Structures are given as C-alpha cells and as structure tokens.
Tab-separated table of N, CA and C in Angstrom:
chain	number	residue	atom	x	y	z
A	237	MET	N	0.850	-1.165	0.000
A	237	MET	CA	0.000	0.000	0.000
A	237	MET	C	0.901	1.236	0.000
A	238	SER	N	0.585	2.132	-0.901
A	238	SER	CA	1.355	3.361	-0.925
A	238	SER	C	0.495	4.519	-0.432
A	239	TYR	N	1.154	5.594	-0.119
A	239	TYR	CA	0.455	6.785	0.342
A	239	TYR	C	-0.471	7.310	-0.756
A	240	ALA	N	-0.023	7.231	-2.017
A	240	ALA	CA	-0.839	7.706	-3.137
A	240	ALA	C	-2.116	6.884	-3.270
A	241	ASP	N	-2.018	5.567	-3.067
A	241	ASP	CA	-3.205	4.708	-3.118
A	241	ASP	C	-4.196	5.088	-2.029
A	242	LEU	N	-3.691	5.335	-0.845
A	242	LEU	CA	-4.548	5.710	0.272
A	242	LEU	C	-5.219	7.058	0.017
A	243	ARG	N	-4.461	8.024	-0.493
A	243	ARG	CA	-5.027	9.342	-0.798
A	243	ARG	C	-6.092	9.245	-1.892
A	244	GLU	N	-5.875	8.383	-2.884
A	244	GLU	CA	-6.861	8.190	-3.948
A	244	GLU	C	-8.163	7.634	-3.372
A	245	LEU	N	-8.066	6.670	-2.478
A	245	LEU	CA	-9.255	6.114	-1.835
A	245	LEU	C	-9.983	7.184	-1.028
A	246	GLN	N	-9.248	7.939	-0.244
A	246	GLN	CA	-9.865	8.991	0.570
A	246	GLN	C	-10.550	10.034	-0.303
A	247	SER	N	-9.911	10.412	-1.385
A	247	SER	CA	-10.478	11.404	-2.289
A	247	SER	C	-11.753	10.886	-2.946
A	248	ALA	N	-11.725	9.648	-3.411
A	248	ALA	CA	-12.898	9.068	-4.062
A	248	ALA	C	-14.061	8.928	-3.085
A	249	LEU	N	-13.774	8.511	-1.857
A	249	LEU	CA	-14.839	8.385	-0.859
A	249	LEU	C	-15.404	9.743	-0.472
A	250	SER	N	-14.555	10.737	-0.380
A	250	SER	CA	-15.007	12.086	-0.053
A	250	SER	C	-15.903	12.631	-1.160
A	251	THR	N	-15.499	12.417	-2.400
A	251	THR	CA	-16.311	12.859	-3.532
A	251	THR	C	-17.664	12.160	-3.540
A	252	ALA	N	-17.658	10.848	-3.342
A	252	ALA	CA	-18.910	10.096	-3.309
A	252	ALA	C	-19.803	10.571	-2.172
A	253	SER	N	-19.213	10.838	-1.036
A	253	SER	CA	-19.978	11.323	0.110
A	253	SER	C	-20.590	12.682	-0.177
A	254	ASP	N	-19.818	13.579	-0.753
A	254	ASP	CA	-20.329	14.909	-1.092
A	254	ASP	C	-21.512	14.816	-2.057
A	255	ILE	N	-21.376	13.968	-3.058
A	255	ILE	CA	-22.456	13.808	-4.033
A	255	ILE	C	-23.684	13.207	-3.359
A	256	ALA	N	-23.496	12.168	-2.555
A	256	ALA	CA	-24.622	11.484	-1.913
A	256	ALA	C	-25.385	12.404	-0.968
A	257	PHE	N	-24.680	13.209	-0.198
A	257	PHE	CA	-25.360	14.075	0.764
A	257	PHE	C	-25.994	15.303	0.117
A	258	SER	N	-25.612	15.608	-1.130
A	258	SER	CA	-26.234	16.743	-1.814
A	258	SER	C	-27.447	16.320	-2.642
A	259	LEU	N	-27.711	15.020	-2.718
A	259	LEU	CA	-28.839	14.530	-3.508
A	259	LEU	C	-30.168	14.898	-2.869
A	260	GLU	N	-31.122	15.160	-3.726
A	260	GLU	CA	-32.492	15.386	-3.271
A	260	GLU	C	-33.203	14.036	-3.254
A	261	ALA	N	-34.485	14.058	-3.001
A	261	ALA	CA	-35.268	12.818	-2.913
A	261	ALA	C	-35.164	11.985	-4.188
A	262	ALA	N	-35.203	12.616	-5.339
A	262	ALA	CA	-35.120	11.887	-6.605
A	262	ALA	C	-33.946	12.455	-7.407
A	263	PRO	N	-32.788	11.795	-7.370
A	263	PRO	CA	-31.626	12.328	-8.093
A	263	PRO	C	-31.828	12.233	-9.604
A	264	SER	N	-31.220	13.163	-10.298
A	264	SER	CA	-31.269	13.123	-11.764
A	264	SER	C	-30.353	12.005	-12.259
A	265	ALA	N	-30.517	11.676	-13.517
A	265	ALA	CA	-29.677	10.630	-14.110
A	265	ALA	C	-28.205	11.031	-14.066
A	266	HIS	N	-27.944	12.308	-14.277
A	266	HIS	CA	-26.558	12.808	-14.254
A	266	HIS	C	-25.957	12.670	-12.847
A	267	GLU	N	-26.733	13.019	-11.814
A	267	GLU	CA	-26.246	12.906	-10.435
A	267	GLU	C	-25.994	11.449	-10.062
A	268	ALA	N	-26.897	10.574	-10.476
A	268	ALA	CA	-26.723	9.143	-10.190
A	268	ALA	C	-25.486	8.602	-10.900
A	269	GLU	N	-25.248	9.081	-12.127
A	269	GLU	CA	-24.061	8.652	-12.874
A	269	GLU	C	-22.784	9.145	-12.193
A	270	GLN	N	-22.783	10.383	-11.728
A	270	GLN	CA	-21.618	10.927	-11.021
A	270	GLN	C	-21.333	10.132	-9.755
A	271	LEU	N	-22.376	9.804	-9.016
A	271	LEU	CA	-22.198	9.020	-7.786
A	271	LEU	C	-21.643	7.639	-8.112
A	272	GLY	N	-22.179	7.014	-9.135
A	272	GLY	CA	-21.675	5.701	-9.545
A	272	GLY	C	-20.214	5.741	-9.943
A	273	ASP	N	-19.825	6.783	-10.687
A	273	ASP	CA	-18.418	6.926	-11.087
A	273	ASP	C	-17.507	7.092	-9.874
A	274	ALA	N	-17.939	7.913	-8.908
A	274	ALA	CA	-17.130	8.121	-7.703
A	274	ALA	C	-17.010	6.834	-6.899
A	275	LEU	N	-18.084	6.074	-6.825
A	275	LEU	CA	-18.037	4.806	-6.073
A	275	LEU	C	-17.175	3.764	-6.788
A	276	ARG	N	-17.230	3.725	-8.114
A	276	ARG	CA	-16.356	2.803	-8.866
A	276	ARG	C	-14.890	3.181	-8.663
A	277	ARG	N	-14.607	4.481	-8.652
A	277	ARG	CA	-13.240	4.953	-8.399
A	277	ARG	C	-12.779	4.540	-7.000
A	278	ALA	N	-13.668	4.665	-6.019
A	278	ALA	CA	-13.333	4.259	-4.652
A	278	ALA	C	-13.102	2.749	-4.577
A	279	LEU	N	-13.915	1.993	-5.268
A	279	LEU	CA	-13.759	0.536	-5.263
A	279	LEU	C	-12.437	0.122	-5.905
A	280	ALA	N	-12.072	0.778	-7.005
A	280	ALA	CA	-10.795	0.480	-7.655
A	280	ALA	C	-9.621	0.843	-6.739
A	281	ALA	N	-9.732	1.971	-6.045
A	281	ALA	CA	-8.667	2.379	-5.123
A	281	ALA	C	-8.557	1.408	-3.950
A	282	ALA	N	-9.698	0.939	-3.445
A	282	ALA	CA	-9.675	-0.036	-2.355
A	282	ALA	C	-9.059	-1.353	-2.831
A	283	GLY	N	-9.347	-1.718	-4.064
A	283	GLY	CA	-8.740	-2.930	-4.630
A	283	GLY	C	-7.237	-2.813	-4.747
A	284	ALA	N	-6.757	-1.629	-5.074
A	284	ALA	CA	-5.306	-1.408	-5.185
A	284	ALA	C	-4.637	-1.544	-3.820
A	285	LEU	N	-5.353	-1.154	-2.761
A	285	LEU	CA	-4.790	-1.280	-1.413
A	285	LEU	C	-4.669	-2.749	-1.005
A	286	ALA	N	-5.620	-3.546	-1.445
A	286	ALA	CA	-5.647	-4.940	-1.034
A	286	ALA	C	-4.914	-5.855	-2.007
A	287	ALA	N	-4.328	-5.286	-3.054
A	287	ALA	CA	-3.655	-6.104	-4.058
A	287	ALA	C	-2.521	-6.912	-3.428
A	288	GLU	N	-2.366	-8.113	-3.933
A	288	GLU	CA	-1.294	-8.969	-3.421
A	288	GLU	C	0.056	-8.364	-3.752
A	289	ARG	N	1.008	-8.661	-2.932
A	289	ARG	CA	2.357	-8.133	-3.133
A	289	ARG	C	3.208	-9.067	-3.978
A	290	GLY	N	2.663	-10.134	-4.455
A	290	GLY	CA	3.400	-11.040	-5.311
A	290	GLY	C	4.310	-11.963	-4.513
A	291	ALA	N	5.135	-12.697	-5.232
A	291	ALA	CA	5.996	-13.692	-4.604
A	291	ALA	C	7.060	-13.062	-3.706
A	292	THR	N	7.449	-11.830	-4.010
A	292	THR	CA	8.517	-11.201	-3.226
A	292	THR	C	8.012	-10.639	-1.902
A	293	GLY	N	6.720	-10.339	-1.823
A	293	GLY	CA	6.191	-9.703	-0.622
A	293	GLY	C	6.614	-8.249	-0.512
A	294	CYS	N	7.120	-7.698	-1.603
A	294	CYS	CA	7.670	-6.341	-1.628
A	294	CYS	C	6.683	-5.385	-2.282
A	295	ALA	N	6.403	-4.277	-1.615
A	295	ALA	CA	5.497	-3.280	-2.179
A	295	ALA	C	6.130	-2.562	-3.368
A	296	GLU	N	7.437	-2.414	-3.356
A	296	GLU	CA	8.133	-1.687	-4.420
A	296	GLU	C	8.357	-2.554	-5.657
A	297	HIS	N	8.604	-3.848	-5.467
A	297	HIS	CA	8.874	-4.776	-6.577
A	297	HIS	C	7.995	-6.022	-6.438
A	298	PRO	N	6.679	-5.885	-6.555
A	298	PRO	CA	5.802	-7.032	-6.304
A	298	PRO	C	5.999	-8.173	-7.291
A	299	ARG	N	6.473	-7.874	-8.477
A	299	ARG	CA	6.675	-8.921	-9.479
A	299	ARG	C	8.160	-9.149	-9.753
A	300	GLY	N	8.985	-8.736	-8.813
A	300	GLY	CA	10.427	-8.912	-8.956
A	300	GLY	C	10.845	-10.344	-8.663
A	301	ALA	N	12.118	-10.571	-8.754
A	301	ALA	CA	12.669	-11.903	-8.507
A	301	ALA	C	12.831	-12.152	-7.007
A	302	VAL	N	12.659	-13.407	-6.621
A	302	VAL	CA	12.875	-13.811	-5.235
A	302	VAL	C	14.357	-14.119	-5.067
A	303	ASP	N	14.957	-13.625	-3.996
A	303	ASP	CA	16.376	-13.852	-3.728
A	303	ASP	C	16.611	-15.355	-3.554
A	304	PRO	N	17.530	-15.942	-4.338
A	304	PRO	CA	17.768	-17.386	-4.232
A	304	PRO	C	18.324	-17.807	-2.866
A	305	LEU	N	18.888	-16.874	-2.109
A	305	LEU	CA	19.409	-17.209	-0.787
A	305	LEU	C	18.327	-17.165	0.293
A	306	TYR	N	17.129	-16.694	-0.061
A	306	TYR	CA	16.052	-16.620	0.927
A	306	TYR	C	15.689	-18.043	1.362
A	307	GLY	N	15.761	-18.290	2.639
A	307	GLY	CA	15.436	-19.603	3.189
A	307	GLY	C	16.584	-20.599	3.158
A	308	ASP	N	17.760	-20.194	2.687
A	308	ASP	CA	18.918	-21.085	2.628
A	308	ASP	C	19.505	-21.208	4.028
A	309	LYS	N	19.477	-22.400	4.579
A	309	LYS	CA	19.966	-22.616	5.946
A	309	LYS	C	21.494	-22.569	6.020
A	310	GLU	N	22.174	-22.917	4.944
A	310	GLU	CA	23.639	-22.928	4.947
A	310	GLU	C	24.225	-21.526	4.778
A	311	ASP	N	23.533	-20.668	4.045
A	311	ASP	CA	24.007	-19.308	3.801
A	311	ASP	C	22.839	-18.342	4.008
A	312	PRO	N	22.432	-18.128	5.264
A	312	PRO	CA	21.241	-17.304	5.517
A	312	PRO	C	21.480	-15.834	5.203
A	313	LEU	N	20.385	-15.177	4.896
A	313	LEU	CA	20.443	-13.733	4.646
A	313	LEU	C	20.621	-13.001	5.967
A	314	PRO	N	21.233	-11.838	5.938
A	314	PRO	CA	21.381	-11.042	7.166
A	314	PRO	C	20.010	-10.621	7.712
A	315	PRO	N	19.942	-10.295	8.978
A	315	PRO	CA	18.672	-9.827	9.555
A	315	PRO	C	18.158	-8.594	8.819
A	316	GLY	N	16.865	-8.546	8.611
A	316	GLY	CA	16.249	-7.417	7.932
A	316	GLY	C	16.089	-7.613	6.438
A	317	PHE	N	16.717	-8.624	5.880
A	317	PHE	CA	16.589	-8.889	4.458
A	317	PHE	C	15.303	-9.680	4.230
A	318	GLY	N	14.618	-9.378	3.131
A	318	GLY	CA	13.377	-10.068	2.797
A	318	GLY	C	13.570	-11.006	1.626
A	319	ARG	N	12.478	-11.253	0.921
A	319	ARG	CA	12.518	-12.163	-0.218
A	319	ARG	C	12.898	-11.471	-1.522
A	320	CYS	N	12.769	-10.151	-1.615
A	320	CYS	CA	12.973	-9.417	-2.867
A	320	CYS	C	14.458	-9.325	-3.220
A	321	LEU	N	14.815	-9.883	-4.352
A	321	LEU	CA	16.207	-9.864	-4.802
A	321	LEU	C	16.682	-8.439	-5.072
A	322	LEU	N	15.820	-7.606	-5.656
A	322	LEU	CA	16.222	-6.237	-5.982
A	322	LEU	C	16.518	-5.426	-4.725
A	323	CYS	N	15.660	-5.538	-3.724
A	323	CYS	CA	15.894	-4.807	-2.470
A	323	CYS	C	17.119	-5.354	-1.741
A	324	ASN	N	17.262	-6.676	-1.728
A	324	ASN	CA	18.413	-7.274	-1.058
A	324	ASN	C	19.716	-6.884	-1.753
A	325	ASP	N	19.693	-6.817	-3.080
A	325	ASP	CA	20.881	-6.403	-3.813
A	325	ASP	C	21.244	-4.962	-3.463
A	326	ARG	N	20.244	-4.102	-3.344
A	326	ARG	CA	20.486	-2.714	-2.955
A	326	ARG	C	21.089	-2.662	-1.547
A	327	ARG	N	20.585	-3.498	-0.643
A	327	ARG	CA	21.135	-3.536	0.720
A	327	ARG	C	22.584	-4.027	0.712
A	328	ARG	N	22.853	-5.043	-0.104
A	328	ARG	CA	24.215	-5.576	-0.194
A	328	ARG	C	25.185	-4.515	-0.712
A	329	ARG	N	24.782	-3.793	-1.749
A	329	ARG	CA	25.646	-2.760	-2.313
A	329	ARG	C	25.900	-1.637	-1.316
A	330	ALA	N	24.852	-1.229	-0.595
A	330	ALA	CA	25.008	-0.168	0.410
A	330	ALA	C	25.932	-0.622	1.525
A	331	SER	N	25.798	-1.873	1.927
A	331	SER	CA	26.650	-2.408	2.986
A	331	SER	C	28.108	-2.460	2.523
A	332	ALA	N	28.330	-2.861	1.280
A	332	ALA	CA	29.695	-2.929	0.740
A	332	ALA	C	30.299	-1.531	0.648
A	333	GLN	N	29.504	-0.542	0.275
A	333	GLN	CA	30.017	0.829	0.191
A	333	GLN	C	30.383	1.342	1.572
A	334	ARG	N	29.554	1.047	2.570
A	334	ARG	CA	29.862	1.498	3.944
A	334	ARG	C	31.154	0.870	4.433
A	335	ARG	N	31.379	-0.400	4.135
A	335	ARG	CA	32.622	-1.057	4.557
A	335	ARG	C	33.830	-0.453	3.828
A	336	HIS	N	33.641	-0.075	2.579
A	336	HIS	CA	34.723	0.496	1.784
A	336	HIS	C	35.109	1.892	2.289
A	337	TRP	N	34.132	2.658	2.764
A	337	TRP	CA	34.385	4.003	3.230
A	337	TRP	C	35.089	4.050	4.581
A	338	ARG	N	35.038	2.998	5.325
A	338	ARG	CA	35.640	3.007	6.666
A	338	ARG	C	37.117	2.842	6.610
C-alpha cells in the first residue's frame, strides 16, 4: 500500500460522500451517474490497497525476482533482508560501500 493509493481512496470516498449528501429525494440521471463513477473509483482504489504483493512480498517490486538465498539454511540472509532480490541487492551494495568508506 502506498500513500498515493490511500489518498486516492480517501479522495474518491469524499467525492462520493459529497455527491450522496447533496442529492435530493429523486436524483437526476446525471447525479446518479456521477455518484456511480465516484463509487467505482473508490472501489478500484480499495482494490489497489488490497492487491497482493506477489511472490517477493515487496510493495516496491511485487513482481520482482525472489532472492535465491532466501530460506537457505547454509548461507542465511542477514537480519532485515526479505525475499525481494532487488531490495536485497540494494542492501548488499550499500553495505559494501559502507565497509569500503571506513
């Protein structure tokens, strides 16, 4: 879930709420269509929040590669490393740079 996804959901729900509370007893076809569009937008945003993170479990790289060392008992990953190969590679490079600078 990203902040943008959450803001999109909040915005869509706010719009739908504004439209719904401004309706009279018998809404016009245009008002009903606007409300439906806002609710569909909110539903799509809610779906994006609940979307699976894929095999990596990573919000940034949901369809990325799984680190082959994940779950390896003989050569375990350092603490804090997850399943995402791209994120783990970034962590490895940062760690190597820190060791080089010392």
